[in-house]
């Protein structure tokens, strides 16, 4: 296949992935990892090229330093890239043909590699369960569980969305402080005429966080550090909800810019994935104050989803009316 398609490392995405997963690296190159995400998001062939390069790095590689770096790149890209990349990663072909092979008994990988692979499969199965075209990973996850594979315990340390779109701000108005608490910038902070777009400046501390897999039963007794982390992540959810609400207020149905529509749709998908985790946490977190915060955030999400659905319905009505008007004139 490489003879027909060429060296997977020859593309822009492939060249960056080769460098970012080089076993001689002392630690993860987060700037390079985020550059890979940008290439995937901004180019037509980026998702496919990245998958081909990751396959080459992960398949049959006994250099587990490189494998771990490759898994980190993969995880970062899933969290910071959109649906085009998710479709390729969540497919049975990739999950079964690449990730499951890494942890097969004949390869006998170190425990840290096995735990990482299982954590990713579990997290993505949870995150993509409600998306019909992303359920390949869900089926593999359920098959592995039926075979008796034990997955890592779920916890609260990683309540982070698969993908958090945000609006770009100008250099003059860029907020200071921890980027993880400034994921979503409001329109008033960047100027009324500046167009929203996707970006992926996640800091290493955030990008390295695992997506939660909340397939657990019984109460979750969180310690103070976990609660603080959870509240920090809830601030991000609130930020995304605020941006979505502002966009719905500003946009005129039928007159939207394509970039605005794409961002709004991505925000809708992201917020719905977040809500799935929040709903599961509501019934399991034993801290009453945290539960109350979760309920408030869930209410805010439901309200913005209702506004979004109304906006979509109104847009469809306007489109149908305009088509009928044209037909009437002819």
CSV table of C-alpha atoms in Angstrom, one decimal:
chain,number,residue,atom,x,y,z
A,1,UNK,CA,0.0,0.0,0.0
A,2,UNK,CA,2.9,2.4,0.8
A,3,UNK,CA,4.2,1.7,-2.7
A,4,UNK,CA,0.9,2.9,-4.2
A,5,UNK,CA,0.2,5.8,-1.9
A,6,UNK,CA,3.8,6.9,-1.1
A,7,UNK,CA,5.6,7.4,2.2
A,8,UNK,CA,3.0,8.4,4.9
A,9,UNK,CA,5.7,10.7,6.4
A,10,UNK,CA,6.1,12.7,3.2
A,11,UNK,CA,3.0,14.8,3.7
A,12,UNK,CA,2.9,18.0,5.9
A,13,UNK,CA,0.9,16.1,8.6
A,14,UNK,CA,3.1,13.0,8.2
A,15,UNK,CA,6.4,15.0,8.5
A,16,UNK,CA,5.2,16.6,11.8
A,17,UNK,CA,3.9,13.3,13.2
A,18,UNK,CA,7.2,11.6,12.4
A,19,UNK,CA,9.1,14.4,14.3
A,20,UNK,CA,6.5,14.5,17.2
A,21,UNK,CA,6.8,10.7,17.8
A,22,UNK,CA,10.5,10.4,17.4
A,23,UNK,CA,11.8,8.1,20.2
A,24,UNK,CA,14.8,10.4,20.9
A,25,UNK,CA,12.5,13.2,22.2
A,26,UNK,CA,12.9,13.8,25.9
A,27,UNK,CA,9.2,14.8,26.3
A,28,UNK,CA,6.2,15.6,24.3
A,29,UNK,CA,6.5,18.5,21.8
A,30,UNK,CA,3.2,20.2,22.5
A,31,UNK,CA,3.8,23.0,20.0
A,32,UNK,CA,4.3,20.4,17.3
A,33,UNK,CA,1.3,18.4,18.4
A,34,UNK,CA,-0.9,21.4,18.1
A,35,UNK,CA,0.6,22.2,14.7
A,36,UNK,CA,-0.6,18.7,13.6
A,37,UNK,CA,-4.1,19.5,14.8
A,38,UNK,CA,-4.0,22.8,12.8
A,39,UNK,CA,-3.0,20.9,9.6
A,40,UNK,CA,-5.8,18.3,10.2
A,41,UNK,CA,-8.4,21.1,10.7
A,42,UNK,CA,-7.2,23.4,7.9
A,43,UNK,CA,-6.4,21.1,5.0
A,44,UNK,CA,-8.5,18.8,2.8
A,45,UNK,CA,-6.2,15.8,3.1
A,46,UNK,CA,-5.0,16.5,6.6
A,47,UNK,CA,-7.2,13.9,8.4
A,48,UNK,CA,-6.3,11.1,6.1
A,49,UNK,CA,-2.6,12.0,6.0
A,50,UNK,CA,-2.5,12.1,9.8
A,51,UNK,CA,-4.2,8.7,10.1
A,52,UNK,CA,-1.8,7.1,7.6
A,53,UNK,CA,1.2,8.5,9.5
A,54,UNK,CA,-0.1,7.4,12.9
A,55,UNK,CA,-0.8,3.9,11.5
A,56,UNK,CA,2.8,3.7,10.3
A,57,UNK,CA,4.2,4.8,13.7
A,58,UNK,CA,1.9,2.5,15.8
A,59,UNK,CA,1.6,-0.7,13.7
A,60,UNK,CA,4.1,-3.3,14.8
A,61,UNK,CA,6.4,-0.9,16.5
A,62,UNK,CA,8.2,-2.4,19.5
A,63,UNK,CA,9.7,0.9,20.4
A,64,UNK,CA,7.2,1.7,23.1
A,65,UNK,CA,8.5,5.2,23.7
A,66,UNK,CA,7.5,6.0,20.1
A,67,UNK,CA,4.2,4.2,20.6
A,68,UNK,CA,3.4,6.3,23.7
A,69,UNK,CA,4.3,9.5,21.9
A,70,UNK,CA,2.1,8.4,19.0
A,71,UNK,CA,-0.8,7.7,21.3
A,72,UNK,CA,-0.4,11.1,22.9
A,73,UNK,CA,-0.5,12.8,19.4
A,74,UNK,CA,-3.6,10.7,18.6
A,75,UNK,CA,-5.3,11.7,21.8
A,76,UNK,CA,-4.5,15.4,21.3
A,77,UNK,CA,-5.8,15.3,17.7
A,78,UNK,CA,-9.1,13.7,18.7
A,79,UNK,CA,-9.6,16.4,21.4
A,80,UNK,CA,-8.7,19.3,19.1
A,81,UNK,CA,-9.9,18.2,15.7
A,82,UNK,CA,-13.4,17.9,14.2
A,83,UNK,CA,-15.7,15.4,12.8
A,84,UNK,CA,-13.6,14.5,9.7
A,85,UNK,CA,-10.9,13.2,11.9
A,86,UNK,CA,-13.2,11.6,14.4
A,87,UNK,CA,-14.8,9.5,11.6
A,88,UNK,CA,-11.5,8.0,10.7
A,89,UNK,CA,-10.3,7.4,14.3
A,90,UNK,CA,-13.6,5.9,15.6
A,91,UNK,CA,-13.8,3.4,12.7
A,92,UNK,CA,-13.6,-0.3,13.4
A,93,UNK,CA,-10.8,-0.5,10.8
A,94,UNK,CA,-8.6,1.9,12.9
A,95,UNK,CA,-9.6,0.8,16.4
A,96,UNK,CA,-9.4,-2.9,15.8
A,97,UNK,CA,-6.6,-2.8,13.1
A,98,UNK,CA,-4.3,-0.5,15.0
A,99,UNK,CA,-5.1,0.1,18.7
A,100,UNK,CA,-6.3,-3.4,19.6
A,101,UNK,CA,-3.3,-4.9,17.8
A,102,UNK,CA,-0.9,-2.9,20.0
A,103,UNK,CA,-2.2,-4.6,23.1
A,104,UNK,CA,-2.6,-8.1,21.6
A,105,UNK,CA,-1.0,-10.9,23.8
A,106,UNK,CA,1.6,-11.7,21.1
A,107,UNK,CA,3.0,-8.1,21.3
A,108,UNK,CA,3.0,-8.2,25.2
A,109,UNK,CA,3.3,-4.4,25.6
A,110,UNK,CA,4.2,-2.7,28.9
A,111,UNK,CA,1.3,-2.1,31.3
A,112,UNK,CA,1.5,1.6,30.7
A,113,UNK,CA,0.9,1.2,27.0
A,114,UNK,CA,-1.9,-1.2,27.5
A,115,UNK,CA,-3.6,1.1,30.0
A,116,UNK,CA,-3.2,4.0,27.7
A,117,UNK,CA,-4.8,2.2,24.7
A,118,UNK,CA,-7.7,0.9,26.8
A,119,UNK,CA,-8.3,4.3,28.4
A,120,UNK,CA,-8.5,5.9,24.9
A,121,UNK,CA,-10.9,3.2,23.6
A,122,UNK,CA,-13.1,3.5,26.7
A,123,UNK,CA,-13.1,7.3,26.6
A,124,UNK,CA,-14.0,7.5,22.9
A,125,UNK,CA,-16.7,4.8,23.2
A,126,UNK,CA,-18.3,7.0,25.9
A,127,UNK,CA,-17.9,10.2,24.0
A,128,UNK,CA,-19.1,9.0,20.6
A,129,UNK,CA,-21.9,6.7,21.7
A,130,UNK,CA,-24.6,9.0,20.5
A,131,UNK,CA,-23.1,9.6,17.1
A,132,UNK,CA,-24.3,7.0,14.6
A,133,UNK,CA,-21.3,7.4,12.3
A,134,UNK,CA,-18.8,7.1,15.1
A,135,UNK,CA,-19.9,3.9,16.8
A,136,UNK,CA,-17.2,1.6,15.5
A,137,UNK,CA,-15.2,2.3,18.6
A,138,UNK,CA,-18.3,1.6,20.7
A,139,UNK,CA,-18.8,-1.9,19.2
A,140,UNK,CA,-15.1,-2.7,19.7
A,141,UNK,CA,-15.3,-1.5,23.4
A,142,UNK,CA,-18.3,-3.7,24.1
A,143,UNK,CA,-16.7,-6.7,22.4
A,144,UNK,CA,-13.6,-6.3,24.5
A,145,UNK,CA,-15.7,-6.1,27.7
A,146,UNK,CA,-17.5,-9.3,26.7
A,147,UNK,CA,-14.1,-11.0,26.3
A,148,UNK,CA,-13.3,-10.1,29.9
A,149,UNK,CA,-10.9,-7.2,29.2
A,150,UNK,CA,-10.6,-5.0,32.3
A,151,UNK,CA,-10.6,-1.3,31.5
A,152,UNK,CA,-9.1,1.5,33.7
A,153,UNK,CA,-11.3,2.8,36.5
A,154,UNK,CA,-13.2,6.0,35.7
A,155,UNK,CA,-12.7,9.0,37.8
A,156,UNK,CA,-13.3,12.8,37.8
A,157,UNK,CA,-9.8,13.9,37.0
A,158,UNK,CA,-10.5,14.2,33.3
A,159,UNK,CA,-13.9,15.9,32.6
A,160,UNK,CA,-12.8,17.5,29.4
A,161,UNK,CA,-14.6,17.6,26.1
A,162,UNK,CA,-13.5,15.7,23.1
A,163,UNK,CA,-13.3,19.0,21.2
A,164,UNK,CA,-13.6,22.6,22.5
A,165,UNK,CA,-14.0,25.1,19.6
A,166,UNK,CA,-13.4,28.7,20.5
A,167,UNK,CA,-13.3,32.1,18.9
A,168,UNK,CA,-10.1,33.7,18.0
A,169,UNK,CA,-9.2,36.9,19.7
A,170,UNK,CA,-7.0,39.7,18.5
A,171,UNK,CA,-3.5,40.0,19.9
A,172,UNK,CA,-4.6,43.2,21.6
A,173,UNK,CA,-7.5,41.6,23.4
A,174,UNK,CA,-6.0,38.1,24.2
A,175,UNK,CA,-6.7,37.3,27.8
A,176,UNK,CA,-3.9,36.7,30.2
A,177,UNK,CA,-3.7,33.8,32.6
A,178,UNK,CA,-4.3,30.1,32.2
A,179,UNK,CA,-5.6,29.3,28.7
A,180,UNK,CA,-7.7,26.5,30.1
A,181,UNK,CA,-9.9,29.0,31.8
A,182,UNK,CA,-10.2,31.2,28.8
A,183,UNK,CA,-11.3,28.6,26.2
A,184,UNK,CA,-14.2,30.7,24.9
A,185,UNK,CA,-13.8,34.4,24.2
A,186,UNK,CA,-17.0,36.5,24.0
A,187,UNK,CA,-17.8,38.7,21.0
A,188,UNK,CA,-17.4,41.8,23.1
A,189,UNK,CA,-13.8,40.9,23.8
A,190,UNK,CA,-12.8,40.6,20.2
A,191,UNK,CA,-14.8,43.2,18.3
A,192,UNK,CA,-18.2,42.9,16.7
A,193,UNK,CA,-16.9,42.3,13.1
A,194,UNK,CA,-14.3,39.7,13.9
A,195,UNK,CA,-15.3,36.3,12.5
A,196,UNK,CA,-15.3,33.3,14.8
A,197,UNK,CA,-13.2,30.4,13.8
A,198,UNK,CA,-11.7,27.2,15.2
A,199,UNK,CA,-8.4,27.2,16.9
A,200,UNK,CA,-6.5,24.7,19.1
A,201,UNK,CA,-4.3,26.5,21.6
A,202,UNK,CA,-4.8,24.0,24.4
A,203,UNK,CA,-2.0,24.0,26.9
A,204,UNK,CA,-0.2,20.8,27.7
A,205,UNK,CA,-1.9,20.4,31.1
A,206,UNK,CA,-5.2,20.4,29.4
A,207,UNK,CA,-4.4,18.5,26.2
A,208,UNK,CA,-2.9,15.7,28.2
A,209,UNK,CA,-6.1,15.2,30.3
A,210,UNK,CA,-8.1,12.1,29.6
A,211,UNK,CA,-11.7,12.3,28.5
A,212,UNK,CA,-13.8,10.6,31.2
A,213,UNK,CA,-15.3,7.3,30.6
A,214,UNK,CA,-18.3,7.3,33.0
A,215,UNK,CA,-19.4,3.7,32.5
A,216,UNK,CA,-19.5,3.1,36.3
A,217,UNK,CA,-22.1,2.5,38.9
A,218,UNK,CA,-22.5,3.8,42.4
A,219,UNK,CA,-21.5,7.1,44.0
A,220,UNK,CA,-18.2,8.8,43.2
A,221,UNK,CA,-16.5,10.1,46.3
A,222,UNK,CA,-14.3,12.9,44.9
A,223,UNK,CA,-11.4,14.4,46.8
A,224,UNK,CA,-10.9,18.2,47.0
A,225,UNK,CA,-8.4,18.2,44.2
A,226,UNK,CA,-10.7,16.3,41.9
A,227,UNK,CA,-13.6,18.7,42.8
A,228,UNK,CA,-11.4,21.7,41.9
A,229,UNK,CA,-10.5,20.1,38.6
A,230,UNK,CA,-14.2,19.4,37.9
A,231,UNK,CA,-15.2,22.9,38.7
A,232,UNK,CA,-12.5,24.2,36.4
A,233,UNK,CA,-13.9,22.1,33.6
A,234,UNK,CA,-17.4,23.2,34.3
A,235,UNK,CA,-16.2,26.8,33.7
A,236,UNK,CA,-15.2,25.7,30.3
A,237,UNK,CA,-18.6,24.2,29.7
A,238,UNK,CA,-20.2,27.5,30.8
A,239,UNK,CA,-17.9,29.3,28.5
A,240,UNK,CA,-18.9,27.2,25.5
A,241,UNK,CA,-22.6,27.6,26.5
A,242,UNK,CA,-22.1,31.4,26.6
A,243,UNK,CA,-20.5,31.6,23.2
A,244,UNK,CA,-23.2,29.4,21.7
A,245,UNK,CA,-25.9,31.6,23.3
A,246,UNK,CA,-24.2,34.8,22.0
A,247,UNK,CA,-24.0,33.4,18.5
A,248,UNK,CA,-27.6,32.5,18.5
A,249,UNK,CA,-28.5,36.1,19.6
A,250,UNK,CA,-26.3,37.7,17.0
A,251,UNK,CA,-27.0,35.5,13.9
A,252,UNK,CA,-29.9,36.3,11.6
A,253,UNK,CA,-31.5,33.1,10.3
A,254,UNK,CA,-30.9,32.8,6.6
A,255,UNK,CA,-28.1,35.4,6.6
A,256,UNK,CA,-25.4,33.5,8.5
A,257,UNK,CA,-21.8,33.3,7.4
A,258,UNK,CA,-20.6,29.8,6.6
A,259,UNK,CA,-17.9,30.0,9.2
A,260,UNK,CA,-20.4,31.0,11.8
A,261,UNK,CA,-22.7,28.1,11.0
A,262,UNK,CA,-19.8,25.6,11.1
A,263,UNK,CA,-18.7,26.9,14.5
A,264,UNK,CA,-22.2,26.8,15.9
A,265,UNK,CA,-22.8,23.3,14.7
A,266,UNK,CA,-19.5,22.2,16.2
A,267,UNK,CA,-20.4,23.9,19.5
A,268,UNK,CA,-23.7,22.1,19.5
A,269,UNK,CA,-22.0,18.7,19.1
A,270,UNK,CA,-19.4,19.6,21.7
A,271,UNK,CA,-21.9,20.8,24.3
A,272,UNK,CA,-24.1,17.7,23.8
A,273,UNK,CA,-21.1,15.5,24.4
A,274,UNK,CA,-20.3,17.5,27.5
A,275,UNK,CA,-23.9,17.2,28.7
A,276,UNK,CA,-23.8,13.4,28.4
A,277,UNK,CA,-20.9,13.3,30.9
A,278,UNK,CA,-22.6,15.9,33.2
A,279,UNK,CA,-25.9,13.9,33.3
A,280,UNK,CA,-24.0,10.8,34.3
A,281,UNK,CA,-22.1,12.7,37.0
A,282,UNK,CA,-25.2,14.2,38.5
A,283,UNK,CA,-26.5,10.9,39.8
A,284,UNK,CA,-23.0,9.7,41.0
A,285,UNK,CA,-21.2,12.6,42.6
A,286,UNK,CA,-21.9,12.5,46.3
A,287,UNK,CA,-21.0,16.1,47.0
A,288,UNK,CA,-24.3,18.1,47.2
A,289,UNK,CA,-22.7,21.4,46.3
A,290,UNK,CA,-21.1,20.0,43.2
A,291,UNK,CA,-24.3,18.2,42.2
A,292,UNK,CA,-26.2,21.5,42.4
A,293,UNK,CA,-23.6,23.1,40.1
A,294,UNK,CA,-23.9,20.2,37.7
A,295,UNK,CA,-27.7,20.7,37.7
A,296,UNK,CA,-27.4,24.4,36.9
A,297,UNK,CA,-25.0,23.8,34.1
A,298,UNK,CA,-27.3,21.1,32.7
A,299,UNK,CA,-30.2,23.5,32.8
A,300,UNK,CA,-28.2,26.1,30.9
A,301,UNK,CA,-27.3,23.6,28.3
A,302,UNK,CA,-30.9,22.5,27.8
A,303,UNK,CA,-31.9,26.1,27.4
A,304,UNK,CA,-29.3,26.8,24.7
A,305,UNK,CA,-30.1,23.6,22.9
A,306,UNK,CA,-33.8,24.6,22.8
A,307,UNK,CA,-32.7,28.0,21.2
A,308,UNK,CA,-30.5,26.1,18.8
A,309,UNK,CA,-33.3,23.8,17.6
A,310,UNK,CA,-35.6,26.8,17.2
A,311,UNK,CA,-33.0,28.5,15.1
A,312,UNK,CA,-32.5,25.5,12.9
A,313,UNK,CA,-36.3,25.2,12.4
A,314,UNK,CA,-36.6,28.9,11.5
A,315,UNK,CA,-33.7,28.6,9.1
A,316,UNK,CA,-35.4,25.7,7.4
A,317,UNK,CA,-38.7,27.5,7.2
A,318,UNK,CA,-37.1,30.6,5.6
A,319,UNK,CA,-35.3,28.4,3.1
A,320,UNK,CA,-38.6,26.6,2.1
A,321,UNK,CA,-40.4,29.9,1.9
A,322,UNK,CA,-37.8,31.4,-0.4
A,323,UNK,CA,-37.9,28.3,-2.7
A,324,UNK,CA,-41.7,28.5,-2.9
A,325,UNK,CA,-41.4,32.2,-3.7
A,326,UNK,CA,-39.0,31.5,-6.6
A,327,UNK,CA,-41.3,28.8,-7.9
A,328,UNK,CA,-44.3,31.1,-7.7
A,329,UNK,CA,-42.5,33.8,-9.7
A,330,UNK,CA,-41.6,31.3,-12.4
